[in-house]
Amino acid sequence: MSLFSNIAPVRFEGPESSSEYAFRVYDKDRKVLGKPMQEWLRCAVCYWHSFNWPGQDIFGAGTLPRPWLGATITQAMAEEKLEAAFDFLSRLGVPYFTFHDIDAMATATTLKEHDRNLKAIEERMQQRMAATGMKLLWGTANLFSHPRYAGGGPTSADPQVFAWAAAQVRACLEATHRLGGENYVLWGGREGYDSLLNTDLKRELDHYGRFLSLVVEHKHRIGFKGTILVEPKPFEPTKHQYDRDVAAVYAFLQRYGLAQDVRVNIEVNHATLAGLDFEHEVAAALAYGIFGSIDINRGDPRNGWDTDQFPNNAQELVPAFLSLIENGGFSTGGFNFDAKLRRQSVDPLDLYVAHIGGIDTLARALLAAADVVTERKLARLKAERYQGWNGELGQRIESGALDLAGIADLATAGDFQPVSRSGHQELAESLVARHCRH
Ligand code: XUL
Ligand code: CO
């Protein structure tokens, strides 16, 4: 029995269901474009917001009943939390979860204690995973909450802090590996600055590059086959985060020779905060060859901070789903609900309602995108728009057969007068909107 036991396992009941504790659209085995929904979505519940956050904000204390939390977490409290978490996960019926080292383990003050406590909870986790069939989408080390990380971890001005971060990541990467995790995430929590006046930007970037190279090296040394993911975010908590968006991360990875080894975990609201569309970040990551995974929590369009809300607008997710489908889905990634309840959502069942609504939203977006793809009109519209590039001129330019002067001479000699053609944006938007009916 746990706080989350007061509910039967959540099932698919279809759109006519009158229950708030059933899926209306998400039918895990239903085939969509040849693949079960569960495999398209690969949903994960995050440990931190769901089980390790009592609902405090910068103005007030925790509001949510989370009896296993306190200023210091003992092993017994960590185990109670684990039991409650796995009770929730197995009743919800998603295949994956995600965690930070310190979300799950007993509080530690030294590195020796840290390793010991992480190992102790890892063993319990392993047992619960075996018993429930739950899998780990990714693990990550928290390098931002403790005061030692106030100036960052790998980008700290103090090499001892860098070393602490290295020790935490080694332990968590190895634990993730033993738990069969499919990815390992590094969110640059405080890797950035509040003022350039006291910051050696070049040196910090070099340290960050060094750190990431060490992580990749260690991954290969221990035989971890999962993907290393960096999670872009433009600001908050720092004024400027080095991993500000997918393009910045790609430039960084190129600069430090890591573009083959590291991919991105894109979060919807981090894109919004960066002034970008979520679908832009997905499309850019795919174009650069670094698409990895998604944190599917949204922001509030009128708030400039990270509200971490559950998604509930399927239509606005369809463009990203179109890219995802074109990519054939995720490889090791998935949709992680890095989302939290509102502070007044004190009913333990609210956590179910939030995830059920979010998962159904993803299922709706998937079905709508699949309909758009099946109809093929949008694909034709795009293909026709670029058809000139399949002709002789386009092919000679794309293949590199012509230099700048060659192209200029052709244009001049041929007296090129390009004809205006419609981009059909309104039609493209209608083609998406009309399928949002699931
Ligand atoms: C913070 C955030 C993190 C990462 C994991 O904005 O998204 O929860 O996903 O550290
Ligand atoms: Co996140």
Tab-separated table of C-alpha atoms and ligand atoms in Angstrom:
chain	number	residue	atom	x	y	z
A	1	MET	CA	0.000	0.000	0.000
A	2	SER	CA	1.204	3.500	-0.767
A	3	LEU	CA	-0.130	6.982	-1.235
A	4	PHE	CA	-0.847	6.011	-4.850
A	5	SER	CA	-2.589	2.673	-4.232
A	6	ASN	CA	-6.133	3.952	-4.206
A	7	ILE	CA	-6.782	3.165	-7.858
A	8	ALA	CA	-7.018	0.148	-10.138
A	9	PRO	CA	-4.381	-0.134	-12.878
A	10	VAL	CA	-5.118	2.423	-15.589
A	11	ARG	CA	-6.507	0.878	-18.775
A	12	PHE	CA	-7.514	1.992	-22.231
A	13	GLU	CA	-11.291	2.430	-22.251
A	14	GLY	CA	-11.763	4.450	-25.436
A	15	PRO	CA	-13.261	7.882	-26.120
A	16	GLU	CA	-16.618	7.001	-24.573
A	17	SER	CA	-15.176	6.210	-21.157
A	18	SER	CA	-16.659	8.166	-18.268
A	19	SER	CA	-13.707	7.436	-15.975
A	20	GLU	CA	-11.033	10.036	-15.267
A	21	TYR	CA	-8.619	7.185	-14.544
A	22	ALA	CA	-8.640	5.562	-17.959
A	23	PHE	CA	-6.966	6.304	-21.273
A	24	ARG	CA	-9.339	7.523	-23.941
A	25	VAL	CA	-6.877	7.525	-26.833
A	26	TYR	CA	-3.642	5.886	-25.693
A	27	ASP	CA	-4.075	2.218	-26.507
A	28	LYS	CA	-0.540	0.928	-26.069
A	29	ASP	CA	-0.762	-1.981	-28.502
A	30	ARG	CA	-2.717	-0.151	-31.204
A	31	LYS	CA	-0.658	-0.075	-34.375
A	32	VAL	CA	-0.024	3.321	-35.921
A	33	LEU	CA	1.841	3.283	-39.238
A	34	GLY	CA	2.925	-0.250	-38.446
A	35	LYS	CA	4.220	0.349	-34.916
A	36	PRO	CA	2.435	0.081	-31.550
A	37	MET	CA	1.627	3.397	-29.867
A	38	GLN	CA	3.748	2.427	-26.902
A	39	GLU	CA	6.794	2.129	-29.145
A	40	TRP	CA	6.171	5.464	-30.853
A	41	LEU	CA	5.762	7.275	-27.557
A	42	ARG	CA	8.111	5.452	-25.148
A	43	CYS	CA	6.617	7.452	-22.249
A	44	ALA	CA	8.528	8.063	-19.040
A	45	VAL	CA	7.543	9.494	-15.645
A	46	CYS	CA	10.165	11.642	-13.934
A	47	TYR	CA	11.096	10.841	-10.368
A	48	TRP	CA	11.976	14.368	-9.276
A	49	HIS	CA	8.783	16.343	-9.896
A	50	SER	CA	6.469	13.413	-9.235
A	51	PHE	CA	7.921	11.970	-6.041
A	52	ASN	CA	10.681	14.247	-4.840
A	53	TRP	CA	9.051	17.667	-5.014
A	54	PRO	CA	6.731	18.613	-2.155
A	55	GLY	CA	5.288	21.584	-4.021
A	56	GLN	CA	7.424	24.399	-2.688
A	57	ASP	CA	8.033	27.498	-4.797
A	58	ILE	CA	10.092	30.634	-4.240
A	59	PHE	CA	7.227	32.171	-2.255
A	60	GLY	CA	6.062	29.271	-0.145
A	61	ALA	CA	6.584	25.870	1.412
A	62	GLY	CA	5.592	22.463	0.112
A	63	THR	CA	1.905	21.720	-0.236
A	64	LEU	CA	1.802	18.151	-1.581
A	65	PRO	CA	1.543	15.082	0.642
A	66	ARG	CA	4.894	13.373	0.205
A	67	PRO	CA	5.484	11.748	3.608
A	68	TRP	CA	8.869	10.324	2.585
A	69	LEU	CA	10.420	13.802	2.166
A	70	GLY	CA	12.276	15.894	4.752
A	71	ALA	CA	15.339	18.113	5.172
A	72	THR	CA	17.488	14.981	5.411
A	73	ILE	CA	16.467	11.812	3.602
A	74	THR	CA	17.327	8.557	5.380
A	75	GLN	CA	17.627	5.210	3.625
A	76	ALA	CA	14.209	4.258	5.034
A	77	MET	CA	12.646	7.412	3.579
A	78	ALA	CA	14.327	6.798	0.215
A	79	GLU	CA	12.917	3.264	0.223
A	80	GLU	CA	9.416	4.433	1.101
A	81	LYS	CA	9.643	6.888	-1.803
A	82	LEU	CA	10.827	4.117	-4.116
A	83	GLU	CA	7.916	1.867	-3.148
A	84	ALA	CA	5.426	4.692	-3.755
A	85	ALA	CA	7.073	5.597	-7.062
A	86	PHE	CA	6.966	2.040	-8.401
A	87	ASP	CA	3.417	1.620	-7.167
A	88	PHE	CA	2.462	4.704	-9.194
A	89	LEU	CA	4.496	3.670	-12.250
A	90	SER	CA	3.069	0.193	-12.457
A	91	ARG	CA	-0.524	1.345	-11.938
A	92	LEU	CA	-0.127	4.033	-14.611
A	93	GLY	CA	1.371	1.439	-16.942
A	94	VAL	CA	4.032	3.477	-18.733
A	95	PRO	CA	7.163	1.568	-19.709
A	96	TYR	CA	9.827	4.000	-18.444
A	97	PHE	CA	10.977	6.314	-15.660
A	98	THR	CA	13.825	8.817	-15.305
A	99	PHE	CA	15.733	9.954	-12.216
A	100	HIS	CA	18.500	12.162	-10.811
A	101	ASP	CA	20.916	10.467	-8.390
A	102	ILE	CA	19.841	12.573	-5.400
A	103	ASP	CA	16.098	12.223	-6.130
A	104	ALA	CA	16.286	8.586	-5.303
A	105	MET	CA	18.981	8.116	-2.673
A	106	ALA	CA	19.471	8.990	0.992
A	107	THR	CA	21.143	12.341	1.684
A	108	ALA	CA	24.957	12.230	1.575
A	109	THR	CA	27.514	14.788	2.661
A	110	THR	CA	30.737	13.143	1.470
A	111	LEU	CA	31.504	11.426	-1.803
A	112	LYS	CA	32.076	8.102	-0.064
A	113	GLU	CA	28.635	8.362	1.484
A	114	HIS	CA	27.202	9.472	-1.860
A	115	ASP	CA	28.504	6.349	-3.612
A	116	ARG	CA	27.289	4.113	-0.794
A	117	ASN	CA	23.791	5.599	-0.675
A	118	LEU	CA	23.376	5.602	-4.429
A	119	LYS	CA	24.424	1.953	-4.586
A	120	ALA	CA	22.004	1.045	-1.801
A	121	ILE	CA	19.011	2.563	-3.574
A	122	GLU	CA	20.171	1.256	-6.951
A	123	GLU	CA	19.911	-2.291	-5.600
A	124	ARG	CA	16.353	-1.668	-4.434
A	125	MET	CA	15.517	-0.039	-7.746
A	126	GLN	CA	16.871	-3.034	-9.613
A	127	GLN	CA	14.565	-5.304	-7.586
A	128	ARG	CA	11.503	-3.131	-8.200
A	129	MET	CA	12.311	-2.903	-11.905
A	130	ALA	CA	12.609	-6.673	-12.154
A	131	ALA	CA	9.341	-7.151	-10.275
A	132	THR	CA	7.326	-4.617	-12.283
A	133	GLY	CA	8.975	-4.752	-15.723
A	134	MET	CA	9.607	-0.999	-15.526
A	135	LYS	CA	12.579	0.280	-17.556
A	136	LEU	CA	14.923	3.223	-17.179
A	137	LEU	CA	14.804	5.760	-20.028
A	138	TRP	CA	17.630	7.802	-18.540
A	139	GLY	CA	19.538	8.620	-15.434
A	140	THR	CA	21.231	11.920	-14.621
A	141	ALA	CA	23.290	13.488	-11.856
A	142	ASN	CA	22.000	16.584	-10.111
A	143	LEU	CA	24.861	19.097	-10.405
A	144	PHE	CA	22.829	22.173	-9.533
A	145	SER	CA	20.939	21.912	-6.209
A	146	HIS	CA	23.712	21.709	-3.641
A	147	PRO	CA	25.344	25.046	-2.652
A	148	ARG	CA	28.715	23.768	-3.919
A	149	TYR	CA	27.263	24.044	-7.420
A	150	ALA	CA	26.128	27.670	-7.090
A	151	GLY	CA	28.713	28.631	-9.726
A	152	GLY	CA	28.146	25.535	-11.868
A	153	GLY	CA	29.654	22.041	-11.836
A	154	PRO	CA	31.996	21.411	-14.763
A	155	THR	CA	32.131	25.161	-15.430
A	156	SER	CA	32.782	26.151	-11.826
A	157	ALA	CA	35.651	28.528	-11.089
A	158	ASP	CA	36.864	25.905	-8.568
A	159	PRO	CA	38.471	22.677	-9.881
A	160	GLN	CA	37.371	20.818	-6.727
A	161	VAL	CA	33.783	21.403	-7.773
A	162	PHE	CA	34.621	20.058	-11.236
A	163	ALA	CA	36.015	16.976	-9.504
A	164	TRP	CA	32.854	16.560	-7.383
A	165	ALA	CA	30.784	16.744	-10.550
A	166	ALA	CA	33.035	14.128	-12.154
A	167	ALA	CA	32.579	11.815	-9.168
A	168	GLN	CA	28.797	12.208	-9.184
A	169	VAL	CA	28.558	11.622	-12.924
A	170	ARG	CA	30.822	8.576	-12.788
A	171	ALA	CA	28.644	7.040	-10.081
A	172	CYS	CA	25.365	7.878	-11.797
A	173	LEU	CA	26.514	6.837	-15.283
A	174	GLU	CA	27.654	3.488	-13.900
A	175	ALA	CA	24.385	3.042	-11.978
A	176	THR	CA	22.412	3.926	-15.129
A	177	HIS	CA	24.463	1.364	-17.038
A	178	ARG	CA	23.817	-1.389	-14.480
A	179	LEU	CA	20.111	-0.552	-14.450
A	180	GLY	CA	19.934	-0.983	-18.229
A	181	GLY	CA	19.262	2.729	-18.822
A	182	GLU	CA	18.841	3.603	-22.497
A	183	ASN	CA	20.326	7.110	-22.238
A	184	TYR	CA	22.289	9.275	-19.855
A	185	VAL	CA	21.346	12.972	-19.627
A	186	LEU	CA	23.374	16.045	-18.748
A	187	TRP	CA	21.297	19.139	-18.255
A	188	GLY	CA	23.660	22.097	-17.831
A	189	GLY	CA	21.828	23.224	-14.696
A	190	ARG	CA	24.139	26.053	-13.709
A	191	GLU	CA	26.623	25.756	-16.572
A	192	GLY	CA	26.437	29.372	-17.650
A	193	TYR	CA	26.829	32.735	-15.978
A	194	ASP	CA	25.022	35.525	-14.199
A	195	SER	CA	27.542	38.182	-15.193
A	196	LEU	CA	30.273	38.229	-17.812
A	197	LEU	CA	32.233	40.688	-15.654
A	198	ASN	CA	33.398	37.883	-13.374
A	199	THR	CA	33.288	35.055	-15.926
A	200	ASP	CA	36.031	33.636	-18.137
A	201	LEU	CA	33.692	32.365	-20.837
A	202	LYS	CA	36.370	30.731	-22.992
A	203	ARG	CA	37.869	28.882	-20.051
A	204	GLU	CA	34.489	27.683	-18.817
A	205	LEU	CA	33.520	26.403	-22.262
A	206	ASP	CA	36.841	24.544	-22.503
A	207	HIS	CA	36.185	22.965	-19.102
A	208	TYR	CA	32.689	21.981	-20.152
A	209	GLY	CA	34.040	20.455	-23.365
A	210	ARG	CA	36.671	18.591	-21.371
A	211	PHE	CA	34.068	17.302	-18.957
A	212	LEU	CA	31.813	16.012	-21.686
A	213	SER	CA	34.746	14.314	-23.432
A	214	LEU	CA	35.599	12.572	-20.151
A	215	VAL	CA	31.998	11.381	-19.821
A	216	VAL	CA	32.024	9.991	-23.368
A	217	GLU	CA	35.391	8.295	-22.735
A	218	HIS	CA	34.054	6.721	-19.551
A	219	LYS	CA	30.883	5.558	-21.263
A	220	HIS	CA	33.019	3.595	-23.730
A	221	ARG	CA	35.309	2.304	-20.991
A	222	ILE	CA	32.437	0.744	-19.049
A	223	GLY	CA	30.654	-0.476	-22.188
A	224	PHE	CA	27.524	1.662	-21.762
A	225	LYS	CA	25.619	1.371	-25.035
A	226	GLY	CA	23.070	4.083	-24.293
A	227	THR	CA	23.136	7.594	-25.710
A	228	ILE	CA	24.689	10.580	-23.948
A	229	LEU	CA	22.256	13.493	-24.160
A	230	VAL	CA	22.683	17.190	-23.412
A	231	GLU	CA	19.491	19.107	-22.593
A	232	PRO	CA	19.404	22.660	-23.986
A	233	LYS	CA	17.890	25.508	-21.997
A	234	PRO	CA	18.494	29.239	-22.547
A	235	PHE	CA	18.366	30.567	-18.971
A	236	GLU	CA	17.022	29.793	-15.493
A	237	PRO	CA	18.653	29.302	-13.126
A	238	THR	CA	21.545	31.237	-14.700
A	239	LYS	CA	21.076	34.364	-16.797
A	240	HIS	CA	22.748	32.680	-19.745
A	241	GLN	CA	23.171	28.910	-20.056
A	242	TYR	CA	25.875	27.650	-22.397
A	243	ASP	CA	23.523	24.993	-23.811
A	244	ARG	CA	21.010	27.670	-24.802
A	245	ASP	CA	19.376	25.830	-27.699
A	246	VAL	CA	19.969	23.005	-30.154
A	247	ALA	CA	22.071	25.180	-32.476
A	248	ALA	CA	24.318	26.340	-29.622
A	249	VAL	CA	24.746	22.760	-28.422
A	250	TYR	CA	25.612	21.612	-31.926
A	251	ALA	CA	28.253	24.334	-32.292
A	252	PHE	CA	29.642	23.347	-28.900
A	253	LEU	CA	29.753	19.650	-29.782
A	254	GLN	CA	31.476	20.411	-33.085
A	255	ARG	CA	34.010	22.652	-31.384
A	256	TYR	CA	35.000	19.906	-28.940
A	257	GLY	CA	34.798	17.009	-31.392
A	258	LEU	CA	31.743	15.429	-29.747
A	259	ALA	CA	29.080	15.703	-32.442
A	260	GLN	CA	29.254	11.956	-33.179
A	261	ASP	CA	28.955	10.941	-29.537
A	262	VAL	CA	26.409	13.250	-27.946
A	263	ARG	CA	22.813	14.076	-28.841
A	264	VAL	CA	20.155	16.353	-27.417
A	265	ASN	CA	17.236	15.933	-25.065
A	266	ILE	CA	14.836	18.658	-26.211
A	267	GLU	CA	12.357	20.101	-23.724
A	268	VAL	CA	9.260	21.838	-25.072
A	269	ASN	CA	9.303	24.765	-22.681
A	270	HIS	CA	13.056	25.261	-22.956
A	271	ALA	CA	12.451	25.891	-26.656
A	272	THR	CA	9.665	28.336	-25.789
A	273	LEU	CA	11.927	30.168	-23.331
A	274	ALA	CA	14.597	30.412	-26.033
A	275	GLY	CA	12.054	32.157	-28.264
A	276	LEU	CA	11.886	29.122	-30.549
A	277	ASP	CA	9.172	26.704	-31.544
A	278	PHE	CA	9.458	23.208	-30.117
A	279	GLU	CA	9.119	21.798	-33.630
A	280	HIS	CA	12.018	23.984	-34.715
A	281	GLU	CA	14.264	22.392	-32.105
A	282	VAL	CA	13.222	18.889	-33.172
A	283	ALA	CA	13.708	19.668	-36.874
A	284	ALA	CA	17.076	21.343	-36.210
A	285	ALA	CA	18.333	18.408	-34.122
A	286	LEU	CA	17.295	15.990	-36.864
A	287	ALA	CA	18.972	18.146	-39.510
A	288	TYR	CA	22.232	18.223	-37.512
A	289	GLY	CA	22.010	14.496	-36.772
A	290	ILE	CA	21.854	14.970	-32.981
A	291	PHE	CA	18.205	14.254	-32.191
A	292	GLY	CA	17.895	12.092	-29.096
A	293	SER	CA	14.950	12.405	-26.741
A	294	ILE	CA	12.189	14.768	-25.572
A	295	ASP	CA	11.027	16.265	-22.282
A	296	ILE	CA	7.411	16.905	-23.216
A	297	ASN	CA	6.406	19.410	-20.507
A	298	ARG	CA	5.176	22.762	-21.764
A	299	GLY	CA	5.352	26.319	-20.475
A	300	ASP	CA	2.701	28.971	-20.220
A	301	PRO	CA	2.895	31.347	-23.181
A	302	ARG	CA	2.479	34.383	-20.931
A	303	ASN	CA	5.050	33.344	-18.330
A	304	GLY	CA	8.742	33.717	-18.940
A	305	TRP	CA	9.792	30.931	-16.599
A	306	ASP	CA	9.841	27.192	-16.481
A	307	THR	CA	6.343	26.190	-15.372
A	308	ASP	CA	6.843	22.509	-16.313
A	309	GLN	CA	3.188	21.852	-17.140
A	310	PHE	CA	1.685	18.686	-18.538
A	311	PRO	CA	0.903	18.915	-22.264
A	312	ASN	CA	-2.755	19.155	-23.208
A	313	ASN	CA	-2.837	20.705	-26.652
A	314	ALA	CA	-2.382	17.975	-29.247
A	315	GLN	CA	-2.584	20.238	-32.274
A	316	GLU	CA	0.417	22.304	-31.324
A	317	LEU	CA	2.496	19.106	-31.054
A	318	VAL	CA	1.629	17.786	-34.511
A	319	PRO	CA	4.446	19.548	-36.432
A	320	ALA	CA	7.038	17.941	-34.139
A	321	PHE	CA	5.317	14.575	-34.511
A	322	LEU	CA	5.535	14.918	-38.290
A	323	SER	CA	9.324	15.200	-37.956
A	324	LEU	CA	9.398	12.328	-35.489
A	325	ILE	CA	7.418	10.082	-37.848
A	326	GLU	CA	9.611	11.057	-40.772
A	327	ASN	CA	12.555	9.969	-38.619
A	328	GLY	CA	10.894	6.604	-37.995
A	329	GLY	CA	10.378	7.473	-34.301
A	330	PHE	CA	12.925	7.523	-31.496
A	331	SER	CA	15.965	5.294	-31.362
A	332	THR	CA	16.944	5.263	-27.667
A	333	GLY	CA	14.887	8.337	-26.712
A	334	GLY	CA	11.305	8.755	-25.578
A	335	PHE	CA	8.801	11.254	-24.216
A	336	ASN	CA	9.703	12.080	-20.641
A	337	PHE	CA	7.128	13.937	-18.551
A	338	ASP	CA	9.483	16.390	-16.863
A	339	ALA	CA	6.264	17.968	-15.616
A	340	LYS	CA	4.945	18.902	-12.244
A	341	LEU	CA	1.568	19.320	-10.646
A	342	ARG	CA	0.270	22.711	-9.590
A	343	ARG	CA	0.730	23.413	-5.876
A	344	GLN	CA	-2.978	23.044	-5.146
A	345	SER	CA	-3.120	19.552	-6.654
A	346	VAL	CA	-2.882	17.847	-3.278
A	347	ASP	CA	-5.014	14.818	-4.142
A	348	PRO	CA	-2.675	11.841	-4.820
A	349	LEU	CA	-4.929	10.976	-7.752
A	350	ASP	CA	-4.066	14.308	-9.400
A	351	LEU	CA	-0.732	12.785	-10.406
A	352	TYR	CA	-2.595	10.063	-12.342
A	353	VAL	CA	-4.971	12.537	-13.984
A	354	ALA	CA	-2.023	14.709	-15.045
A	355	HIS	CA	-0.107	11.853	-16.668
A	356	ILE	CA	-3.182	10.246	-18.235
A	357	GLY	CA	-4.146	13.581	-19.812
A	358	GLY	CA	-0.596	14.130	-21.022
A	359	ILE	CA	-0.247	10.656	-22.508
A	360	ASP	CA	-3.639	10.902	-24.240
A	361	THR	CA	-2.513	14.253	-25.666
A	362	LEU	CA	0.567	12.591	-27.150
A	363	ALA	CA	-1.574	9.787	-28.540
A	364	ARG	CA	-3.904	12.346	-30.167
A	365	ALA	CA	-0.977	14.193	-31.713
A	366	LEU	CA	0.476	10.916	-32.975
A	367	LEU	CA	-2.813	9.880	-34.601
A	368	ALA	CA	-3.305	13.296	-36.182
A	369	ALA	CA	0.240	13.328	-37.539
A	370	ALA	CA	-0.169	9.762	-38.819
A	371	ASP	CA	-3.336	10.843	-40.681
A	372	VAL	CA	-1.484	13.779	-42.233
A	373	VAL	CA	1.303	11.457	-43.334
A	374	THR	CA	-1.124	8.845	-44.693
A	375	GLU	CA	-3.045	11.459	-46.668
A	376	ARG	CA	0.251	12.436	-48.354
A	377	LYS	CA	-1.013	15.884	-49.380
A	378	LEU	CA	1.427	17.710	-47.132
A	379	ALA	CA	4.307	15.578	-48.399
A	380	ARG	CA	3.286	16.359	-51.991
A	381	LEU	CA	2.986	20.065	-51.220
A	382	LYS	CA	6.542	20.050	-49.879
A	383	ALA	CA	7.917	17.939	-52.705
A	384	GLU	CA	6.345	20.194	-55.323
A	385	ARG	CA	7.707	23.270	-53.602
A	386	TYR	CA	11.265	21.991	-54.034
A	387	GLN	CA	10.850	20.227	-57.362
A	388	GLY	CA	13.092	22.713	-59.176
A	389	TRP	CA	15.991	21.223	-57.261
A	390	ASN	CA	15.446	17.881	-58.964
A	391	GLY	CA	16.008	19.468	-62.381
A	392	GLU	CA	19.373	19.904	-64.078
A	393	LEU	CA	20.251	23.267	-62.528
A	394	GLY	CA	19.297	22.188	-59.015
A	395	GLN	CA	21.224	18.955	-59.278
A	396	ARG	CA	24.346	20.644	-60.621
A	397	ILE	CA	24.307	23.104	-57.709
A	398	GLU	CA	23.564	20.466	-55.062
A	399	SER	CA	26.228	18.094	-56.316
A	400	GLY	CA	28.881	20.795	-56.145
A	401	ALA	CA	29.570	20.563	-59.880
A	402	LEU	CA	29.372	24.343	-60.269
A	403	ASP	CA	31.415	27.035	-58.533
A	404	LEU	CA	30.075	30.500	-57.743
A	405	ALA	CA	31.214	31.959	-61.059
A	406	GLY	CA	29.752	28.988	-62.953
A	407	ILE	CA	26.373	29.512	-61.365
A	408	ALA	CA	26.502	33.271	-61.925
A	409	ASP	CA	27.441	32.803	-65.588
A	410	LEU	CA	24.595	30.351	-66.122
A	411	ALA	CA	22.096	32.739	-64.522
A	412	THR	CA	23.364	35.647	-66.612
A	413	ALA	CA	23.581	33.785	-69.912
A	414	GLY	CA	20.187	32.139	-69.388
A	415	ASP	CA	18.592	35.455	-68.316
A	416	PHE	CA	16.949	33.697	-65.367
A	417	GLN	CA	13.621	35.268	-64.312
A	418	PRO	CA	12.363	33.132	-61.402
A	419	VAL	CA	8.572	32.914	-61.325
A	420	SER	CA	6.722	33.491	-58.039
A	421	ARG	CA	5.026	30.347	-56.779
A	422	SER	CA	2.752	29.951	-53.806
A	423	GLY	CA	4.268	28.525	-50.632
A	424	HIS	CA	0.753	27.237	-49.736
A	425	GLN	CA	1.262	27.875	-46.023
A	426	GLU	CA	-2.450	28.270	-45.327
A	427	LEU	CA	-3.151	24.976	-47.045
A	428	ALA	CA	-0.374	23.273	-45.065
A	429	GLU	CA	-1.823	24.591	-41.818
A	430	SER	CA	-5.325	23.469	-42.788
A	431	LEU	CA	-4.070	20.004	-43.655
A	432	VAL	CA	-2.828	19.660	-40.082
A	433	ALA	CA	-5.830	21.283	-38.415
A	434	ARG	CA	-8.386	19.109	-40.183
A	435	HIS	CA	-6.855	15.915	-38.799
A	436	CYS	CA	-6.895	17.054	-35.172
A	437	ARG	CA	-10.085	15.254	-34.260
A	438	HIS	CA	-9.032	12.236	-32.228
B	1	XUL	C1	15.293	21.635	-15.720
B	1	XUL	C2	15.131	20.319	-16.352
B	1	XUL	C3	15.742	19.164	-15.652
B	1	XUL	C4	16.367	18.153	-16.545
B	1	XUL	C5	17.097	17.052	-15.819
B	1	XUL	O1	14.676	22.664	-16.393
B	1	XUL	O2	14.479	20.195	-17.350
B	1	XUL	O3	14.753	18.574	-14.862
B	1	XUL	O4	15.424	17.551	-17.374
B	1	XUL	O5	18.097	17.530	-15.007
B	2	CO	CO	14.012	18.545	-18.541
